[in-house]
Amino acid sequence: MAALLGALVPEEGPRNTAVEGVELARRSEPWRRSPLMYDPMILFLAQGAKRAYLGDEVLRYDPDHYLALAVPVPVECEVLASRDEPVLALKVTVEPAMLAEILVSMEEPIGAGTDVPRGIYASPLGPEVRGSVLRLLECLRSEQDSRILGRQLVREVVYRVLQDEPGAALRALATRNDHFMRISRVIQHIHGDYAHPHTTEELAGIAGMSVSSFHHNFKSVTTTSPLQYVKKVRLHQARLMMVHSGYNASTAATAVGYESASQFGREFKRFFGSTPAAEAASLRARLA
């Protein structure tokens, strides 16, 4: 895996491929533990390692473990990399339509469920999943193979993951598990309107749950409380605005829904460990 992936992405940074939903990346610099918002994906590392911190829990993913997410989850991420041993990553975007199609082919029941799995898993990379990843990497060496076989091989990777531990969350997303989909709908609402002054009662109403049931199920899926999730989404969005769109701290604070720039500054520094200006400058340098 490392030899194949290293040849496919010889230069630093992310790289799109000819296969829709598949991205490669190389990172040679370590990255201190920092807040990050992970999108729905399946992430394989052929070399190097990362750690995701969820409160007191640590998820390690490396050449022998992969990461899978069914919904956006805020984590603290640490990258273990060096020039001699860079992180080499393969990312497959999670597509609910493909998940559902595969489950139908597997003759899995598509219906409501009440068990709510967590939205993020780190799982050992078994021989079946590893074999499918290797075939996808080999396919990516050829533009023609990628065009003709790529999506089929992505489908194989997803099929193997569905049979593994992270498959629980992916199945819930595809089969429209009742409680999981209600939480997923609220998450989409938050990301679509993060500047709105959300309340737990309002979000519970969108989910069609009692406040206590909503709070419990939301935390089961995302590992954080609803209002803490909203705050993290706002702070991540503000950082992106400062890094990519030239916002200063004050305009970013207003854009993500803060009425007080000083409160934004305090919460930003508490969350990221540095001032908005310093964090934006640091992230620009790391992404350069």
mmCIF file of C-alpha atoms in Angstrom:
data_model
loop_
_atom_site.group_PDB
_atom_site.id
_atom_site.type_symbol
_atom_site.label_atom_id
_atom_site.label_comp_id
_atom_site.label_asym_id
_atom_site.label_seq_id
_atom_site.Cartn_x
_atom_site.Cartn_y
_atom_site.Cartn_z
ATOM 1 C CA MET A 1 0.000 0.000 0.000
ATOM 2 C CA ALA A 2 2.768 2.454 0.892
ATOM 3 C CA ALA A 3 4.666 1.804 -2.350
ATOM 4 C CA LEU A 4 1.553 2.222 -4.493
ATOM 5 C CA LEU A 5 0.266 5.298 -2.690
ATOM 6 C CA GLY A 6 3.697 6.920 -2.447
ATOM 7 C CA ALA A 7 4.100 6.656 -6.224
ATOM 8 C CA LEU A 8 0.609 8.052 -6.825
ATOM 9 C CA VAL A 9 1.139 11.138 -4.650
ATOM 10 C CA PRO A 10 4.867 12.024 -4.769
ATOM 11 C CA GLU A 11 4.345 15.670 -3.780
ATOM 12 C CA GLU A 12 3.111 17.262 -0.565
ATOM 13 C CA GLY A 13 -0.579 17.950 -0.101
ATOM 14 C CA PRO A 14 -3.901 16.549 -1.306
ATOM 15 C CA ARG A 15 -4.521 15.295 -4.819
ATOM 16 C CA ASN A 16 -7.773 14.531 -6.600
ATOM 17 C CA THR A 17 -7.971 11.405 -8.723
ATOM 18 C CA ALA A 18 -9.800 10.407 -11.905
ATOM 19 C CA VAL A 19 -12.263 8.441 -9.758
ATOM 20 C CA GLU A 20 -15.133 10.469 -8.306
ATOM 21 C CA GLY A 21 -15.089 10.586 -4.513
ATOM 22 C CA VAL A 22 -11.480 9.389 -4.159
ATOM 23 C CA GLU A 23 -8.684 11.657 -2.931
ATOM 24 C CA LEU A 24 -5.031 11.018 -2.059
ATOM 25 C CA ALA A 25 -2.730 12.996 0.222
ATOM 26 C CA ARG A 26 0.854 13.190 1.468
ATOM 27 C CA ARG A 27 1.865 15.059 4.613
ATOM 28 C CA SER A 28 5.482 15.125 5.748
ATOM 29 C CA GLU A 29 5.196 17.475 8.704
ATOM 30 C CA PRO A 30 3.798 16.458 12.090
ATOM 31 C CA TRP A 31 0.673 18.285 13.188
ATOM 32 C CA ARG A 32 0.142 19.030 16.850
ATOM 33 C CA ARG A 33 -3.144 18.014 18.427
ATOM 34 C CA SER A 34 -5.665 20.477 17.004
ATOM 35 C CA PRO A 35 -9.447 20.717 16.634
ATOM 36 C CA LEU A 36 -10.779 19.463 13.306
ATOM 37 C CA MET A 37 -14.168 18.750 11.744
ATOM 38 C CA TYR A 38 -14.164 15.452 9.870
ATOM 39 C CA ASP A 39 -16.669 14.977 7.044
ATOM 40 C CA PRO A 40 -18.324 11.628 6.176
ATOM 41 C CA MET A 41 -15.594 9.445 4.677
ATOM 42 C CA ILE A 42 -13.542 6.275 4.880
ATOM 43 C CA LEU A 43 -9.855 7.058 5.454
ATOM 44 C CA PHE A 44 -6.968 4.633 4.942
ATOM 45 C CA LEU A 45 -3.336 5.348 5.826
ATOM 46 C CA ALA A 46 -0.637 3.406 3.979
ATOM 47 C CA GLN A 47 2.111 5.045 6.061
ATOM 48 C CA GLY A 48 2.395 7.266 9.126
ATOM 49 C CA ALA A 49 -0.322 7.589 11.752
ATOM 50 C CA LYS A 50 -2.980 9.910 13.113
ATOM 51 C CA ARG A 51 -4.853 10.123 16.400
ATOM 52 C CA ALA A 52 -8.374 11.433 16.863
ATOM 53 C CA TYR A 53 -9.292 12.521 20.392
ATOM 54 C CA LEU A 54 -12.924 12.276 21.478
ATOM 55 C CA GLY A 55 -12.933 13.495 25.058
ATOM 56 C CA ASP A 56 -11.004 10.848 26.995
ATOM 57 C CA GLU A 57 -11.098 8.364 24.128
ATOM 58 C CA VAL A 58 -8.294 8.114 21.571
ATOM 59 C CA LEU A 59 -8.812 6.600 18.119
ATOM 60 C CA ARG A 60 -5.565 5.662 16.362
ATOM 61 C CA TYR A 61 -5.525 5.004 12.642
ATOM 62 C CA ASP A 62 -2.440 3.848 10.795
ATOM 63 C CA PRO A 63 -1.512 1.208 8.180
ATOM 64 C CA ASP A 64 -3.285 -1.428 10.302
ATOM 65 C CA HIS A 65 -6.388 0.602 11.230
ATOM 66 C CA TYR A 66 -8.754 2.754 9.195
ATOM 67 C CA LEU A 67 -11.240 5.483 10.108
ATOM 68 C CA ALA A 68 -14.874 5.697 8.969
ATOM 69 C CA LEU A 69 -17.456 8.433 9.556
ATOM 70 C CA ALA A 70 -21.126 8.543 8.599
ATOM 71 C CA VAL A 71 -21.774 12.162 9.742
ATOM 72 C CA PRO A 72 -19.540 15.220 10.344
ATOM 73 C CA VAL A 73 -17.862 14.746 13.736
ATOM 74 C CA PRO A 74 -15.686 17.313 15.574
ATOM 75 C CA VAL A 75 -12.466 15.781 16.908
ATOM 76 C CA GLU A 76 -9.005 16.829 17.965
ATOM 77 C CA CYS A 77 -6.520 15.385 15.495
ATOM 78 C CA GLU A 78 -2.787 14.732 15.814
ATOM 79 C CA VAL A 79 -0.621 13.820 12.803
ATOM 80 C CA LEU A 80 2.427 11.604 13.354
ATOM 81 C CA ALA A 81 4.596 12.188 10.286
ATOM 82 C CA SER A 82 8.134 13.036 9.211
ATOM 83 C CA ARG A 83 10.092 13.620 6.008
ATOM 84 C CA ASP A 84 11.389 10.069 6.233
ATOM 85 C CA GLU A 85 7.954 8.628 6.970
ATOM 86 C CA PRO A 86 5.221 10.924 5.642
ATOM 87 C CA VAL A 87 1.534 10.184 6.123
ATOM 88 C CA LEU A 88 0.175 8.650 2.910
ATOM 89 C CA ALA A 89 -3.620 8.706 2.846
ATOM 90 C CA LEU A 90 -6.474 7.448 0.688
ATOM 91 C CA LYS A 91 -9.863 9.059 1.308
ATOM 92 C CA VAL A 92 -13.153 7.669 -0.011
ATOM 93 C CA THR A 93 -16.176 9.963 0.330
ATOM 94 C CA VAL A 94 -19.244 8.327 1.889
ATOM 95 C CA GLU A 95 -22.197 8.409 -0.519
ATOM 96 C CA PRO A 96 -25.567 7.394 0.986
ATOM 97 C CA ALA A 97 -26.943 6.447 -2.455
ATOM 98 C CA MET A 98 -24.114 3.962 -3.040
ATOM 99 C CA LEU A 99 -24.511 2.554 0.473
ATOM 100 C CA ALA A 100 -28.227 1.978 -0.091
ATOM 101 C CA GLU A 101 -27.634 0.366 -3.483
ATOM 102 C CA ILE A 102 -25.121 -2.069 -2.031
ATOM 103 C CA LEU A 103 -27.402 -2.955 0.886
ATOM 104 C CA VAL A 104 -30.254 -3.660 -1.533
ATOM 105 C CA SER A 105 -27.956 -5.967 -3.510
ATOM 106 C CA MET A 106 -27.034 -7.673 -0.231
ATOM 107 C CA GLU A 107 -30.773 -8.092 0.416
ATOM 108 C CA GLU A 108 -30.397 -6.217 3.680
ATOM 109 C CA PRO A 109 -33.686 -4.932 5.140
ATOM 110 C CA ILE A 110 -34.221 -1.237 4.425
ATOM 111 C CA GLY A 111 -36.347 0.029 7.254
ATOM 112 C CA ALA A 112 -36.540 1.982 10.445
ATOM 113 C CA GLY A 113 -34.419 0.998 13.397
ATOM 114 C CA THR A 114 -34.004 2.355 16.882
ATOM 115 C CA ASP A 115 -30.432 1.372 17.793
ATOM 116 C CA VAL A 116 -28.273 4.444 17.270
ATOM 117 C CA PRO A 117 -24.635 3.725 16.381
ATOM 118 C CA ARG A 118 -21.851 6.220 16.847
ATOM 119 C CA GLY A 119 -20.963 8.308 13.806
ATOM 120 C CA ILE A 120 -17.193 7.595 13.891
ATOM 121 C CA TYR A 121 -15.163 4.391 14.181
ATOM 122 C CA ALA A 122 -11.530 3.299 13.965
ATOM 123 C CA SER A 123 -11.296 -0.350 12.974
ATOM 124 C CA PRO A 124 -8.529 -2.917 12.320
ATOM 125 C CA LEU A 125 -7.740 -3.238 8.617
ATOM 126 C CA GLY A 126 -8.554 -6.870 7.877
ATOM 127 C CA PRO A 127 -7.437 -8.823 4.795
ATOM 128 C CA GLU A 128 -10.709 -8.355 2.885
ATOM 129 C CA VAL A 129 -10.752 -4.560 3.262
ATOM 130 C CA ARG A 130 -6.988 -4.338 2.649
ATOM 131 C CA GLY A 131 -7.307 -6.370 -0.545
ATOM 132 C CA SER A 132 -10.028 -4.105 -1.909
ATOM 133 C CA VAL A 133 -7.963 -0.991 -1.087
ATOM 134 C CA LEU A 134 -4.935 -2.451 -2.882
ATOM 135 C CA ARG A 135 -7.005 -3.143 -5.987
ATOM 136 C CA LEU A 136 -8.297 0.448 -5.945
ATOM 137 C CA LEU A 137 -4.752 1.827 -5.625
ATOM 138 C CA GLU A 138 -3.545 -0.358 -8.494
ATOM 139 C CA CYS A 139 -6.443 0.903 -10.596
ATOM 140 C CA LEU A 140 -5.508 4.542 -9.887
ATOM 141 C CA ARG A 141 -2.156 4.022 -11.645
ATOM 142 C CA SER A 142 -3.968 4.106 -14.999
ATOM 143 C CA GLU A 143 -6.367 6.833 -16.151
ATOM 144 C CA GLN A 144 -8.169 4.326 -18.372
ATOM 145 C CA ASP A 145 -8.486 1.784 -15.564
ATOM 146 C CA SER A 146 -9.691 4.561 -13.267
ATOM 147 C CA ARG A 147 -12.320 5.655 -15.751
ATOM 148 C CA ILE A 148 -13.604 2.148 -16.489
ATOM 149 C CA LEU A 149 -13.067 0.273 -13.212
ATOM 150 C CA GLY A 150 -12.672 2.982 -10.566
ATOM 151 C CA ARG A 151 -16.256 3.325 -9.353
ATOM 152 C CA GLN A 152 -16.674 -0.440 -9.303
ATOM 153 C CA LEU A 153 -13.618 -0.769 -7.061
ATOM 154 C CA VAL A 154 -14.857 2.029 -4.781
ATOM 155 C CA ARG A 155 -18.063 0.027 -4.493
ATOM 156 C CA GLU A 156 -16.011 -3.018 -3.460
ATOM 157 C CA VAL A 157 -14.221 -1.015 -0.749
ATOM 158 C CA VAL A 158 -17.523 0.297 0.604
ATOM 159 C CA TYR A 159 -19.043 -3.201 0.502
ATOM 160 C CA ARG A 160 -16.187 -4.591 2.587
ATOM 161 C CA VAL A 161 -16.448 -1.753 5.113
ATOM 162 C CA LEU A 162 -20.209 -2.339 5.412
ATOM 163 C CA GLN A 163 -19.415 -5.855 6.601
ATOM 164 C CA ASP A 164 -16.957 -4.533 9.197
ATOM 165 C CA GLU A 165 -17.493 -2.730 12.533
ATOM 166 C CA PRO A 166 -17.891 0.775 11.009
ATOM 167 C CA GLY A 167 -20.621 -0.683 8.828
ATOM 168 C CA ALA A 168 -23.085 -0.119 11.675
ATOM 169 C CA ALA A 169 -23.039 3.661 11.219
ATOM 170 C CA LEU A 170 -22.923 3.443 7.425
ATOM 171 C CA ARG A 171 -25.867 1.045 7.416
ATOM 172 C CA ALA A 172 -27.811 3.403 9.666
ATOM 173 C CA LEU A 173 -27.167 6.237 7.241
ATOM 174 C CA ALA A 174 -28.200 4.171 4.204
ATOM 175 C CA THR A 175 -31.198 2.374 5.680
ATOM 176 C CA ARG A 176 -32.599 5.552 7.194
ATOM 177 C CA ASN A 177 -32.429 4.253 10.735
ATOM 178 C CA ASP A 178 -35.107 6.388 12.362
ATOM 179 C CA HIS A 179 -33.208 7.945 15.256
ATOM 180 C CA PHE A 180 -29.891 8.121 13.381
ATOM 181 C CA MET A 181 -31.532 9.890 10.433
ATOM 182 C CA ARG A 182 -33.290 12.359 12.735
ATOM 183 C CA ILE A 183 -29.926 13.286 14.247
ATOM 184 C CA SER A 184 -28.370 13.399 10.776
ATOM 185 C CA ARG A 185 -31.128 15.801 9.664
ATOM 186 C CA VAL A 186 -30.369 18.098 12.613
ATOM 187 C CA ILE A 187 -26.641 17.988 11.813
ATOM 188 C CA GLN A 188 -27.360 19.021 8.228
ATOM 189 C CA HIS A 189 -29.560 21.845 9.529
ATOM 190 C CA ILE A 190 -26.787 23.107 11.831
ATOM 191 C CA HIS A 191 -24.195 23.094 9.037
ATOM 192 C CA GLY A 192 -26.611 24.849 6.696
ATOM 193 C CA ASP A 193 -27.460 27.633 9.171
ATOM 194 C CA TYR A 194 -24.679 27.732 11.767
ATOM 195 C CA ALA A 195 -25.066 31.491 12.372
ATOM 196 C CA HIS A 196 -28.608 31.015 13.722
ATOM 197 C CA PRO A 197 -28.913 31.189 17.556
ATOM 198 C CA HIS A 198 -29.871 27.532 17.949
ATOM 199 C CA THR A 199 -31.343 26.160 21.171
ATOM 200 C CA THR A 200 -31.555 22.556 22.278
ATOM 201 C CA GLU A 201 -35.358 22.827 22.343
ATOM 202 C CA GLU A 202 -35.453 24.068 18.737
ATOM 203 C CA LEU A 203 -33.097 21.325 17.526
ATOM 204 C CA ALA A 204 -35.066 18.676 19.410
ATOM 205 C CA GLY A 205 -38.185 19.934 17.630
ATOM 206 C CA ILE A 206 -36.495 19.502 14.240
ATOM 207 C CA ALA A 207 -35.606 15.949 15.249
ATOM 208 C CA GLY A 208 -39.139 15.304 16.488
ATOM 209 C CA MET A 209 -37.828 14.101 19.854
ATOM 210 C CA SER A 210 -38.158 15.105 23.466
ATOM 211 C CA VAL A 211 -35.263 17.244 24.690
ATOM 212 C CA SER A 212 -33.832 14.443 26.862
ATOM 213 C CA SER A 213 -34.110 11.817 24.104
ATOM 214 C CA PHE A 214 -32.619 14.181 21.529
ATOM 215 C CA HIS A 215 -29.695 15.122 23.774
ATOM 216 C CA HIS A 216 -28.936 11.450 24.485
ATOM 217 C CA ASN A 217 -29.139 10.352 20.831
ATOM 218 C CA PHE A 218 -27.226 13.357 19.520
ATOM 219 C CA LYS A 219 -24.353 12.666 21.889
ATOM 220 C CA SER A 220 -24.405 8.957 20.981
ATOM 221 C CA VAL A 221 -23.866 9.802 17.311
ATOM 222 C CA THR A 222 -21.494 12.797 17.524
ATOM 223 C CA THR A 223 -19.841 12.185 20.942
ATOM 224 C CA THR A 224 -20.670 15.778 21.954
ATOM 225 C CA SER A 225 -23.706 17.720 23.166
ATOM 226 C CA PRO A 226 -25.892 19.647 20.665
ATOM 227 C CA LEU A 227 -24.873 23.145 21.768
ATOM 228 C CA GLN A 228 -21.194 22.215 22.016
ATOM 229 C CA TYR A 229 -21.488 20.841 18.478
ATOM 230 C CA VAL A 230 -22.992 24.131 17.261
ATOM 231 C CA LYS A 231 -20.171 26.079 18.920
ATOM 232 C CA LYS A 232 -17.501 23.871 17.331
ATOM 233 C CA VAL A 233 -19.076 24.197 13.877
ATOM 234 C CA ARG A 234 -19.114 28.006 14.235
ATOM 235 C CA LEU A 235 -15.490 28.186 15.353
ATOM 236 C CA HIS A 236 -14.324 25.867 12.562
ATOM 237 C CA GLN A 237 -16.239 27.905 9.994
ATOM 238 C CA ALA A 238 -14.787 31.146 11.345
ATOM 239 C CA ARG A 239 -11.274 29.753 11.049
ATOM 240 C CA LEU A 240 -11.927 28.707 7.432
ATOM 241 C CA MET A 241 -13.263 32.180 6.635
ATOM 242 C CA MET A 242 -10.113 33.794 8.012
ATOM 243 C CA VAL A 243 -7.778 31.370 6.221
ATOM 244 C CA HIS A 244 -9.467 31.142 2.823
ATOM 245 C CA SER A 245 -11.649 34.257 2.470
ATOM 246 C CA GLY A 246 -9.607 37.001 4.100
ATOM 247 C CA TYR A 247 -11.990 37.670 7.008
ATOM 248 C CA ASN A 248 -10.557 39.240 10.153
ATOM 249 C CA ALA A 249 -11.615 38.054 13.604
ATOM 250 C CA SER A 250 -14.406 40.601 13.943
ATOM 251 C CA THR A 251 -16.050 39.937 10.568
ATOM 252 C CA ALA A 252 -15.679 36.177 10.998
ATOM 253 C CA ALA A 253 -17.289 36.374 14.440
ATOM 254 C CA THR A 254 -20.301 38.209 13.028
ATOM 255 C CA ALA A 255 -20.577 35.879 10.038
ATOM 256 C CA VAL A 256 -20.843 32.767 12.219
ATOM 257 C CA GLY A 257 -23.381 34.241 14.623
ATOM 258 C CA TYR A 258 -21.433 35.828 17.493
ATOM 259 C CA GLU A 259 -22.829 39.130 18.764
ATOM 260 C CA SER A 260 -19.731 39.824 20.863
ATOM 261 C CA ALA A 261 -16.296 39.859 19.217
ATOM 262 C CA SER A 262 -14.638 39.585 22.631
ATOM 263 C CA GLN A 263 -16.652 36.465 23.498
ATOM 264 C CA PHE A 264 -15.699 35.004 20.124
ATOM 265 C CA GLY A 265 -12.035 35.737 20.798
ATOM 266 C CA ARG A 266 -12.148 34.079 24.230
ATOM 267 C CA GLU A 267 -13.958 30.964 22.963
ATOM 268 C CA PHE A 268 -11.738 30.723 19.890
ATOM 269 C CA LYS A 269 -8.544 30.876 21.965
ATOM 270 C CA ARG A 270 -9.925 28.354 24.466
ATOM 271 C CA PHE A 271 -10.830 25.973 21.636
ATOM 272 C CA PHE A 272 -7.823 26.309 19.306
ATOM 273 C CA GLY A 273 -5.212 27.323 21.865
ATOM 274 C CA SER A 274 -4.251 30.582 20.135
ATOM 275 C CA THR A 275 -5.803 33.883 19.064
ATOM 276 C CA PRO A 276 -7.847 33.999 15.839
ATOM 277 C CA ALA A 277 -5.130 35.906 13.967
ATOM 278 C CA ALA A 278 -2.338 33.613 15.152
ATOM 279 C CA GLU A 279 -4.308 30.436 14.398
ATOM 280 C CA ALA A 280 -5.246 31.650 10.910
ATOM 281 C CA ALA A 281 -1.618 32.525 10.142
ATOM 282 C CA SER A 282 -0.415 29.162 11.471
ATOM 283 C CA LEU A 283 -2.959 27.211 9.414
ATOM 284 C CA ARG A 284 -2.127 29.167 6.252
ATOM 285 C CA ALA A 285 1.556 28.270 6.757
ATOM 286 C CA ARG A 286 0.740 24.585 7.288
ATOM 287 C CA LEU A 287 -1.439 24.484 4.168
ATOM 288 C CA ALA A 288 1.073 26.345 2.002
#
